[in-house]
């Protein structure tokens, strides 16, 4: 089984969506099941309703899953496993206070070395231990650090190796008995028989910890790992919440199509023979092991281009924009001039507004009168001939105000195309100018 394990703690980031997509593709390729695991173990950071938002986004993108579970539903199992490790002396109760730990952290900072747990509580004598427990002294559970290096082969990054120092004796159960991310994740990946974990590179240093946990529990089945390189913004820095385009919701609101966003994210850091494809098509040629190891740079212009290609495939635009079918041809023209749904919508709405442009006001009035007072010709060329003759306008002074009368813009689509598409209701529009 493969899994997507989002935390319901904020808006979905494109990095997360990319992880969801890649897991979906590989699950399909390997004919394995796909689990969505909502990682809601950190109560303070959970935001109500984010779980539903995540599932809605997956549905919108056509990412089908077989099962949804909430990690908090397994708390009892995480607790049992931690107790087992305690009993087997593979983990220990740590009574260090927050002040103790902060002191150690500060000390490490001053000495310019990475902070690691001092090991103080690992060798507490039995008498002190019993005394603390009797006193109801608060404690966390720490797993004992490994005694040798932990190695694994990452499908993208290659051979990885971490020392016991890097893994450290880390916390697996908090004082309130809830599991930490690494512990819950390691146990759940085991429970659900996960075969391959695809996730962001920011989790790379968690992997040896999770392998270590399962190793101490005695789970020998191998889980493969693939860590995806991070996505950089235009400045070459990691895409963060501050970059609007990092939010899937923002991209959708801006009028990017789910199929285009998915296409772009699959393409990012990859090179395929074709650039425009659907998620289902990608299942046929995507190769997880071929992803570039270098960080991928997010390029909104490229996304716009891809969006445009997917926009061209859309039919029945009037339904999408919830307008009368009569405007279909016009919407198609505007679509070919736009790179997002939002742009099409803005251009369309502008057509029904009054013209604010002063430059060609006078010419507009002349043309308006000419158009409204005469019958419209079927052929644009005939129409043009007549208008030129009767108004004596020509060149820029004819075409710019004419286009303004049609679409309320000086520049844009061919007037001939617009005229033909709008003929039926042209006078109604022009009256509004
Ligand atoms: N909840 C973690 C995250 O959203 C999941 C990491 C993982 O896939 O193990 O980053």
Short mmCIF file of C-alpha atoms and ligand atoms in Angstrom, two decimals:
data_model
loop_
_atom_site.label_atom_id
_atom_site.label_comp_id
_atom_site.label_asym_id
_atom_site.label_seq_id
_atom_site.Cartn_x
_atom_site.Cartn_y
_atom_site.Cartn_z
CA UNK A 1 0.00 0.00 0.00
CA UNK A 2 1.12 3.57 -0.68
CA UNK A 3 0.05 6.53 1.35
CA UNK A 4 -0.40 10.27 1.36
CA UNK A 5 -0.06 11.57 4.91
CA UNK A 6 -1.04 15.24 5.14
CA UNK A 7 -1.29 17.16 8.40
CA UNK A 8 -4.56 19.12 8.69
CA UNK A 9 -2.65 22.19 9.84
CA UNK A 10 -2.95 24.63 6.94
CA UNK A 11 -3.75 25.22 3.30
CA UNK A 12 -2.49 22.51 0.98
CA UNK A 13 0.94 23.42 -0.39
CA UNK A 14 1.84 22.50 -3.97
CA UNK A 15 4.67 20.39 -2.56
CA UNK A 16 2.09 18.29 -0.73
CA UNK A 17 -0.08 18.03 -3.79
CA UNK A 18 2.91 16.86 -5.79
CA UNK A 19 3.54 14.17 -3.15
CA UNK A 20 -0.14 13.13 -3.36
CA UNK A 21 0.04 12.93 -7.15
CA UNK A 22 3.27 10.94 -7.29
CA UNK A 23 1.99 8.45 -4.71
CA UNK A 24 -1.21 8.07 -6.70
CA UNK A 25 0.65 7.46 -9.96
CA UNK A 26 3.03 4.92 -8.46
CA UNK A 27 0.21 3.12 -6.61
CA UNK A 28 -1.53 2.74 -9.96
CA UNK A 29 1.63 1.62 -11.71
CA UNK A 30 2.34 -0.97 -9.04
CA UNK A 31 -1.33 -1.92 -8.75
CA UNK A 32 -1.27 -1.20 -5.04
CA UNK A 33 -3.86 0.36 -2.78
CA UNK A 34 -3.71 4.06 -1.87
CA UNK A 35 -4.25 5.25 1.70
CA UNK A 36 -4.89 8.82 2.82
CA UNK A 37 -3.73 9.18 6.39
CA UNK A 38 -4.66 12.43 8.10
CA UNK A 39 -1.82 13.08 10.53
CA UNK A 40 -3.72 14.82 13.29
CA UNK A 41 -1.50 13.92 16.23
CA UNK A 42 -0.48 17.49 17.05
CA UNK A 43 -3.74 18.76 18.57
CA UNK A 44 -2.49 22.33 18.97
CA UNK A 45 -1.69 22.70 15.30
CA UNK A 46 -4.76 20.99 13.81
CA UNK A 47 -7.18 23.36 12.11
CA UNK A 48 -10.82 22.37 11.99
CA UNK A 49 -12.06 21.58 8.48
CA UNK A 50 -8.62 21.28 6.86
CA UNK A 51 -9.01 17.50 6.58
CA UNK A 52 -12.13 17.94 4.50
CA UNK A 53 -10.41 20.59 2.37
CA UNK A 54 -7.56 18.18 1.64
CA UNK A 55 -9.97 15.43 0.57
CA UNK A 56 -11.92 17.89 -1.58
CA UNK A 57 -8.71 18.91 -3.34
CA UNK A 58 -7.77 15.28 -3.97
CA UNK A 59 -11.22 14.67 -5.46
CA UNK A 60 -11.00 17.78 -7.59
CA UNK A 61 -7.67 16.62 -9.00
CA UNK A 62 -9.00 13.12 -9.74
CA UNK A 63 -6.70 11.52 -7.18
CA UNK A 64 -8.67 8.46 -6.13
CA UNK A 65 -7.87 6.75 -2.85
CA UNK A 66 -8.99 3.46 -1.35
CA UNK A 67 -9.13 4.40 2.31
CA UNK A 68 -8.98 7.41 4.64
CA UNK A 69 -7.77 7.07 8.23
CA UNK A 70 -7.12 9.53 11.02
CA UNK A 71 -3.88 8.92 12.82
CA UNK A 72 -5.42 9.84 16.17
CA UNK A 73 -7.59 6.73 15.79
CA UNK A 74 -4.47 4.66 16.44
CA UNK A 75 -3.32 6.44 19.60
CA UNK A 76 -3.95 3.33 21.69
CA UNK A 77 -1.65 1.29 19.44
CA UNK A 78 1.06 3.93 19.56
CA UNK A 79 0.82 3.89 23.37
CA UNK A 80 1.00 0.08 23.48
CA UNK A 81 4.06 0.03 21.24
CA UNK A 82 5.82 2.65 23.33
CA UNK A 83 5.12 0.65 26.48
CA UNK A 84 6.47 -2.45 24.86
CA UNK A 85 9.70 -0.63 23.98
CA UNK A 86 9.90 0.67 27.56
CA UNK A 87 9.47 -2.80 28.99
CA UNK A 88 12.11 -4.22 26.69
CA UNK A 89 14.44 -1.36 27.71
CA UNK A 90 14.64 -0.15 24.13
CA UNK A 91 13.13 3.11 25.27
CA UNK A 92 13.30 4.97 28.57
CA UNK A 93 11.30 7.43 30.60
CA UNK A 94 12.84 10.89 30.52
CA UNK A 95 12.06 13.22 33.43
CA UNK A 96 14.11 16.17 32.22
CA UNK A 97 12.08 19.34 32.46
CA UNK A 98 11.64 21.79 29.64
CA UNK A 99 14.03 24.10 31.50
CA UNK A 100 16.67 21.33 31.58
CA UNK A 101 16.33 20.76 27.87
CA UNK A 102 16.37 24.46 27.05
CA UNK A 103 19.51 24.85 29.07
CA UNK A 104 21.19 22.05 27.11
CA UNK A 105 20.04 23.60 23.86
CA UNK A 106 21.47 27.00 24.77
CA UNK A 107 24.72 25.38 25.82
CA UNK A 108 24.99 23.58 22.51
CA UNK A 109 24.33 26.84 20.69
CA UNK A 110 27.08 28.66 22.56
CA UNK A 111 29.49 25.80 21.94
CA UNK A 112 28.46 25.86 18.28
CA UNK A 113 27.50 22.19 18.10
CA UNK A 114 24.15 20.62 17.25
CA UNK A 115 21.97 19.90 20.25
CA UNK A 116 21.60 16.27 21.23
CA UNK A 117 19.89 14.77 24.25
CA UNK A 118 22.36 14.52 27.16
CA UNK A 119 21.46 10.90 27.92
CA UNK A 120 20.82 11.85 31.57
CA UNK A 121 17.70 9.75 32.14
CA UNK A 122 18.78 6.71 30.16
CA UNK A 123 20.71 5.26 33.07
CA UNK A 124 18.56 6.36 36.01
CA UNK A 125 18.86 3.82 38.80
CA UNK A 126 15.77 1.78 39.58
CA UNK A 127 15.25 3.49 42.98
CA UNK A 128 15.13 7.02 41.55
CA UNK A 129 12.92 5.83 38.73
CA UNK A 130 10.38 4.32 41.15
CA UNK A 131 10.53 7.42 43.33
CA UNK A 132 9.76 9.71 40.35
CA UNK A 133 6.89 7.52 39.24
CA UNK A 134 5.46 7.47 42.77
CA UNK A 135 5.68 11.27 42.86
CA UNK A 136 3.74 11.37 39.60
CA UNK A 137 6.60 13.31 38.04
CA UNK A 138 5.85 14.09 34.41
CA UNK A 139 7.90 12.24 31.82
CA UNK A 140 8.24 11.71 28.11
CA UNK A 141 9.34 8.46 26.48
CA UNK A 142 12.56 8.50 24.48
CA UNK A 143 13.75 5.74 22.23
CA UNK A 144 17.37 4.70 22.73
CA UNK A 145 19.55 5.81 19.88
CA UNK A 146 20.92 3.09 17.59
CA UNK A 147 24.37 1.62 18.19
CA UNK A 148 25.31 1.56 14.54
CA UNK A 149 24.73 3.58 11.41
CA UNK A 150 21.39 3.34 9.69
CA UNK A 151 21.52 2.90 5.94
CA UNK A 152 18.87 2.89 3.30
CA UNK A 153 18.66 3.37 -0.42
CA UNK A 154 16.51 6.24 -1.53
CA UNK A 155 14.94 5.71 -4.95
CA UNK A 156 15.78 9.28 -5.96
CA UNK A 157 18.76 10.26 -3.82
CA UNK A 158 20.61 6.97 -3.80
CA UNK A 159 22.47 5.44 -0.82
CA UNK A 160 21.93 7.25 2.47
CA UNK A 161 23.64 6.70 5.79
CA UNK A 162 23.00 8.27 9.19
CA UNK A 163 25.06 7.95 12.36
CA UNK A 164 23.59 7.21 15.84
CA UNK A 165 24.50 10.79 16.73
CA UNK A 166 22.26 12.07 13.95
CA UNK A 167 19.38 9.84 15.00
CA UNK A 168 19.75 10.62 18.74
CA UNK A 169 17.60 9.35 21.64
CA UNK A 170 14.50 11.18 20.51
CA UNK A 171 11.04 11.52 22.03
CA UNK A 172 8.40 9.03 20.88
CA UNK A 173 5.67 9.77 23.44
CA UNK A 174 4.92 13.22 24.81
CA UNK A 175 4.08 13.83 28.47
CA UNK A 176 0.37 13.79 27.59
CA UNK A 177 0.88 10.28 26.16
CA UNK A 178 0.33 11.34 22.56
CA UNK A 179 2.86 10.03 20.04
CA UNK A 180 5.28 12.32 18.23
CA UNK A 181 5.16 12.53 14.44
CA UNK A 182 8.07 10.14 13.90
CA UNK A 183 6.65 7.48 16.18
CA UNK A 184 3.06 7.58 14.92
CA UNK A 185 4.30 7.62 11.35
CA UNK A 186 6.69 4.69 11.79
CA UNK A 187 4.07 2.57 13.54
CA UNK A 188 1.32 3.39 11.08
CA UNK A 189 3.47 2.70 8.05
CA UNK A 190 3.98 -0.73 9.58
CA UNK A 191 0.32 -1.29 10.49
CA UNK A 192 -0.93 -0.42 7.01
CA UNK A 193 1.78 -2.45 5.31
CA UNK A 194 3.18 0.52 3.42
CA UNK A 195 5.65 -0.66 0.77
CA UNK A 196 6.95 2.66 -0.50
CA UNK A 197 6.99 6.11 1.09
CA UNK A 198 7.15 9.02 -1.33
CA UNK A 199 7.43 12.35 0.46
CA UNK A 200 9.26 15.67 0.49
CA UNK A 201 12.97 15.95 1.02
CA UNK A 202 12.37 17.86 4.26
CA UNK A 203 11.58 14.48 5.83
CA UNK A 204 14.86 12.86 4.83
CA UNK A 205 16.36 13.11 8.33
CA UNK A 206 13.21 11.53 9.81
CA UNK A 207 13.62 8.38 7.77
CA UNK A 208 16.49 6.82 9.81
CA UNK A 209 14.45 7.54 12.95
CA UNK A 210 11.43 5.76 11.56
CA UNK A 211 13.52 2.84 10.36
CA UNK A 212 15.13 2.64 13.80
CA UNK A 213 11.73 2.52 15.53
CA UNK A 214 10.48 -0.32 13.38
CA UNK A 215 13.75 -2.14 13.74
CA UNK A 216 13.49 -2.08 17.55
CA UNK A 217 9.91 -3.26 17.33
CA UNK A 218 11.12 -6.20 15.30
CA UNK A 219 9.44 -5.34 12.01
CA UNK A 220 11.76 -6.62 9.31
CA UNK A 221 9.74 -5.98 6.20
CA UNK A 222 11.49 -3.42 4.06
CA UNK A 223 9.83 -0.14 3.25
CA UNK A 224 11.23 1.71 0.25
CA UNK A 225 11.73 5.47 0.32
CA UNK A 226 11.74 8.21 -2.28
CA UNK A 227 12.33 11.78 -1.16
CA UNK A 228 11.34 14.47 -3.62
CA UNK A 229 13.61 17.49 -4.12
CA UNK A 230 12.14 20.73 -2.82
CA UNK A 231 10.40 23.29 -4.99
CA UNK A 232 12.09 26.68 -5.27
CA UNK A 233 10.49 30.05 -6.01
CA UNK A 234 11.64 32.47 -8.71
CA UNK A 235 14.34 33.84 -6.36
CA UNK A 236 15.74 30.36 -5.88
CA UNK A 237 14.48 30.09 -2.29
CA UNK A 238 12.30 27.32 -0.93
CA UNK A 239 8.63 27.95 -1.84
CA UNK A 240 7.02 28.99 1.41
CA UNK A 241 3.59 30.10 2.56
CA UNK A 242 4.61 33.62 1.63
CA UNK A 243 4.71 32.66 -2.03
CA UNK A 244 1.09 32.84 -3.17
CA UNK A 245 1.65 30.26 -5.85
CA UNK A 246 2.61 27.71 -3.20
CA UNK A 247 -1.05 27.44 -2.17
CA UNK A 248 -3.19 25.08 -4.23
CA UNK A 249 -6.26 27.10 -3.27
CA UNK A 250 -4.66 30.30 -4.57
CA UNK A 251 -3.79 28.69 -7.89
CA UNK A 252 -7.36 27.43 -8.27
CA UNK A 253 -8.76 30.86 -7.37
CA UNK A 254 -6.46 32.41 -9.97
CA UNK A 255 -8.12 30.23 -12.58
CA UNK A 256 -5.61 27.46 -13.12
CA UNK A 257 -7.28 24.17 -14.01
CA UNK A 258 -6.65 21.17 -11.75
CA UNK A 259 -5.54 19.15 -14.79
CA UNK A 260 -3.01 21.85 -15.71
CA UNK A 261 -1.64 22.16 -12.17
CA UNK A 262 -1.26 18.38 -11.99
CA UNK A 263 0.40 18.33 -15.42
CA UNK A 264 2.83 21.05 -14.35
CA UNK A 265 3.71 19.41 -11.03
CA UNK A 266 4.40 16.09 -12.73
CA UNK A 267 6.59 17.83 -15.28
CA UNK A 268 8.55 19.73 -12.64
CA UNK A 269 11.99 18.15 -12.31
CA UNK A 270 11.18 15.64 -15.04
CA UNK A 271 11.62 15.51 -18.76
CA UNK A 272 9.24 13.58 -20.96
CA UNK A 273 8.70 13.34 -24.69
CA UNK A 274 5.48 15.25 -24.40
CA UNK A 275 4.70 18.21 -22.21
CA UNK A 276 0.93 18.25 -22.17
CA UNK A 277 -0.79 15.26 -20.65
CA UNK A 278 -3.41 14.14 -18.16
CA UNK A 279 -2.82 12.46 -14.83
CA UNK A 280 -3.99 9.14 -16.21
CA UNK A 281 -1.66 9.45 -19.20
CA UNK A 282 1.25 10.13 -16.86
CA UNK A 283 0.62 6.76 -15.19
CA UNK A 284 1.83 5.17 -18.42
CA UNK A 285 5.21 6.89 -18.70
CA UNK A 286 6.10 8.41 -15.32
CA UNK A 287 9.27 6.99 -13.76
CA UNK A 288 9.86 7.87 -10.13
CA UNK A 289 13.54 6.93 -10.28
CA UNK A 290 14.20 9.39 -13.12
CA UNK A 291 13.24 12.51 -11.17
CA UNK A 292 16.03 15.06 -11.10
CA UNK A 293 17.91 15.22 -7.81
CA UNK A 294 18.28 18.97 -8.12
CA UNK A 295 15.63 21.23 -6.60
CA UNK A 296 12.93 22.20 -9.08
CA UNK A 297 12.18 25.84 -9.81
CA UNK A 298 8.55 26.88 -9.90
CA UNK A 299 7.86 28.87 -13.03
CA UNK A 300 4.42 30.49 -13.18
CA UNK A 301 4.87 31.42 -16.85
CA UNK A 302 5.34 27.78 -17.72
CA UNK A 303 2.27 26.89 -15.68
CA UNK A 304 0.31 29.55 -17.60
CA UNK A 305 1.43 28.02 -20.88
CA UNK A 306 0.36 24.56 -19.74
CA UNK A 307 -2.92 25.94 -18.46
CA UNK A 308 -3.57 27.51 -21.85
CA UNK A 309 -3.09 24.16 -23.54
CA UNK A 310 -5.57 22.52 -21.19
CA UNK A 311 -8.02 25.42 -21.56
CA UNK A 312 -8.04 24.76 -25.31
CA UNK A 313 -9.35 21.26 -24.67
CA UNK A 314 -12.41 22.55 -22.80
CA UNK A 315 -15.83 22.44 -24.40
CA UNK A 316 -19.10 24.03 -23.30
CA UNK A 317 -17.40 27.02 -21.72
CA UNK A 318 -20.81 28.63 -21.19
CA UNK A 319 -21.62 25.94 -18.64
CA UNK A 320 -18.35 26.49 -16.81
CA UNK A 321 -18.98 30.23 -16.60
CA UNK A 322 -22.71 29.76 -16.02
CA UNK A 323 -23.77 32.09 -18.84
CA UNK A 324 -26.13 31.84 -21.80
CA UNK A 325 -25.10 29.44 -24.56
CA UNK A 326 -25.28 32.34 -27.00
CA UNK A 327 -21.86 33.48 -25.75
CA UNK A 328 -20.04 30.22 -26.43
CA UNK A 329 -18.22 31.47 -29.55
CA UNK A 330 -17.18 34.68 -27.84
CA UNK A 331 -15.91 32.74 -24.80
CA UNK A 332 -13.84 30.58 -27.11
CA UNK A 333 -12.22 33.63 -28.66
CA UNK A 334 -11.45 35.10 -25.23
CA UNK A 335 -10.14 31.74 -24.08
CA UNK A 336 -7.59 31.71 -26.89
CA UNK A 337 -6.32 35.08 -25.68
CA UNK A 338 -6.09 34.13 -22.01
CA UNK A 339 -4.02 31.85 -19.86
CA UNK A 340 -6.38 31.37 -16.91
CA UNK A 341 -10.10 31.02 -16.23
CA UNK A 342 -9.92 34.20 -14.21
CA UNK A 343 -8.58 36.13 -17.17
CA UNK A 344 -11.37 34.84 -19.41
CA UNK A 345 -13.94 35.80 -16.82
CA UNK A 346 -12.49 39.29 -16.40
CA UNK A 347 -12.42 39.87 -20.14
CA UNK A 348 -15.96 38.58 -20.47
CA UNK A 349 -17.31 40.74 -17.64
CA UNK A 350 -15.61 43.82 -19.02
CA UNK A 351 -17.64 43.48 -22.19
CA UNK A 352 -20.78 44.33 -20.25
CA UNK A 353 -19.34 47.41 -18.61
CA UNK A 354 -19.36 51.01 -19.78
CA UNK A 355 -16.26 52.17 -21.61
CA UNK A 356 -13.98 54.41 -19.56
CA UNK A 357 -11.40 55.14 -22.22
CA UNK A 358 -11.19 58.83 -23.16
CA UNK A 359 -8.81 58.57 -26.10
CA UNK A 360 -11.33 57.36 -28.66
CA UNK A 361 -14.49 58.61 -27.02
CA UNK A 362 -15.50 60.76 -29.94
CA UNK A 363 -14.88 58.05 -32.55
CA UNK A 364 -16.77 55.59 -30.40
CA UNK A 365 -19.82 57.85 -30.42
CA UNK A 366 -19.71 58.17 -34.20
CA UNK A 367 -19.40 54.41 -34.64
CA UNK A 368 -22.02 53.67 -32.05
CA UNK A 369 -24.55 55.82 -33.88
CA UNK A 370 -23.65 54.26 -37.22
CA UNK A 371 -24.04 50.74 -35.87
CA UNK A 372 -27.23 51.27 -33.91
CA UNK A 373 -29.02 53.10 -36.69
CA UNK A 374 -28.41 50.54 -39.42
CA UNK A 375 -29.01 46.91 -40.12
CA UNK A 376 -25.94 44.72 -39.44
CA UNK A 377 -24.37 42.84 -42.36
CA UNK A 378 -23.68 39.10 -42.04
CA UNK A 379 -20.23 39.60 -43.47
CA UNK A 380 -17.71 41.62 -41.53
CA UNK A 381 -16.06 42.84 -44.73
CA UNK A 382 -19.34 44.33 -45.95
CA UNK A 383 -19.91 45.88 -42.55
CA UNK A 384 -16.43 47.39 -42.54
CA UNK A 385 -16.81 48.84 -46.01
CA UNK A 386 -20.08 50.53 -45.12
CA UNK A 387 -18.81 51.89 -41.79
CA UNK A 388 -15.63 53.25 -43.35
CA UNK A 389 -17.60 54.95 -46.06
CA UNK A 390 -20.21 56.50 -43.80
CA UNK A 391 -17.95 57.61 -40.97
CA UNK A 392 -14.74 58.34 -42.90
CA UNK A 393 -12.81 56.75 -40.05
CA UNK A 394 -9.88 54.57 -40.86
CA UNK A 395 -6.76 52.90 -39.45
CA UNK A 396 -6.19 53.11 -35.72
CA UNK A 397 -9.02 55.61 -35.35
CA UNK A 398 -11.43 53.07 -36.73
CA UNK A 399 -10.17 49.78 -35.31
CA UNK A 400 -9.35 50.78 -31.77
CA UNK A 401 -12.71 52.39 -30.96
CA UNK A 402 -14.47 49.61 -32.84
CA UNK A 403 -12.77 46.96 -30.74
CA UNK A 404 -13.67 49.02 -27.70
CA UNK A 405 -17.29 48.94 -28.71
CA UNK A 406 -17.11 45.18 -29.07
CA UNK A 407 -15.03 44.08 -26.09
CA UNK A 408 -14.17 47.28 -24.21
CA UNK A 409 -10.45 46.88 -24.98
CA UNK A 410 -8.22 48.63 -27.50
CA UNK A 411 -6.16 45.51 -28.11
CA UNK A 412 -7.18 41.91 -28.31
CA UNK A 413 -8.71 39.38 -30.63
CA UNK A 414 -9.31 39.94 -34.34
CA UNK A 415 -12.27 42.25 -34.87
CA UNK A 416 -13.52 40.06 -37.67
CA UNK A 417 -13.75 37.03 -35.37
CA UNK A 418 -15.38 39.05 -32.63
CA UNK A 419 -17.91 40.58 -35.01
CA UNK A 420 -18.93 37.21 -36.38
CA UNK A 421 -19.21 35.64 -32.93
CA UNK A 422 -21.14 38.57 -31.46
CA UNK A 423 -23.38 39.45 -34.39
CA UNK A 424 -26.60 38.24 -32.78
CA UNK A 425 -26.30 40.46 -29.74
CA UNK A 426 -23.83 43.09 -30.88
CA UNK A 427 -26.29 45.97 -30.72
CA UNK A 428 -27.30 45.10 -27.17
CA UNK A 429 -23.68 45.23 -26.08
CA UNK A 430 -22.94 48.46 -27.90
CA UNK A 431 -25.93 50.20 -26.34
CA UNK A 432 -24.22 49.76 -22.97
CA UNK A 433 -21.09 51.59 -24.02
N1 LIG B 1 2.36 14.75 8.01
C1 LIG B 1 3.61 14.83 7.36
C2 LIG B 1 3.63 16.04 6.45
O1 LIG B 1 2.58 16.52 6.08
C3 LIG B 1 3.79 13.55 6.56
C4 LIG B 1 5.16 13.18 6.24
C5 LIG B 1 5.20 11.76 5.72
O2 LIG B 1 4.77 11.54 4.60
O3 LIG B 1 5.64 10.89 6.46
O4 LIG B 1 4.66 16.55 6.13
#
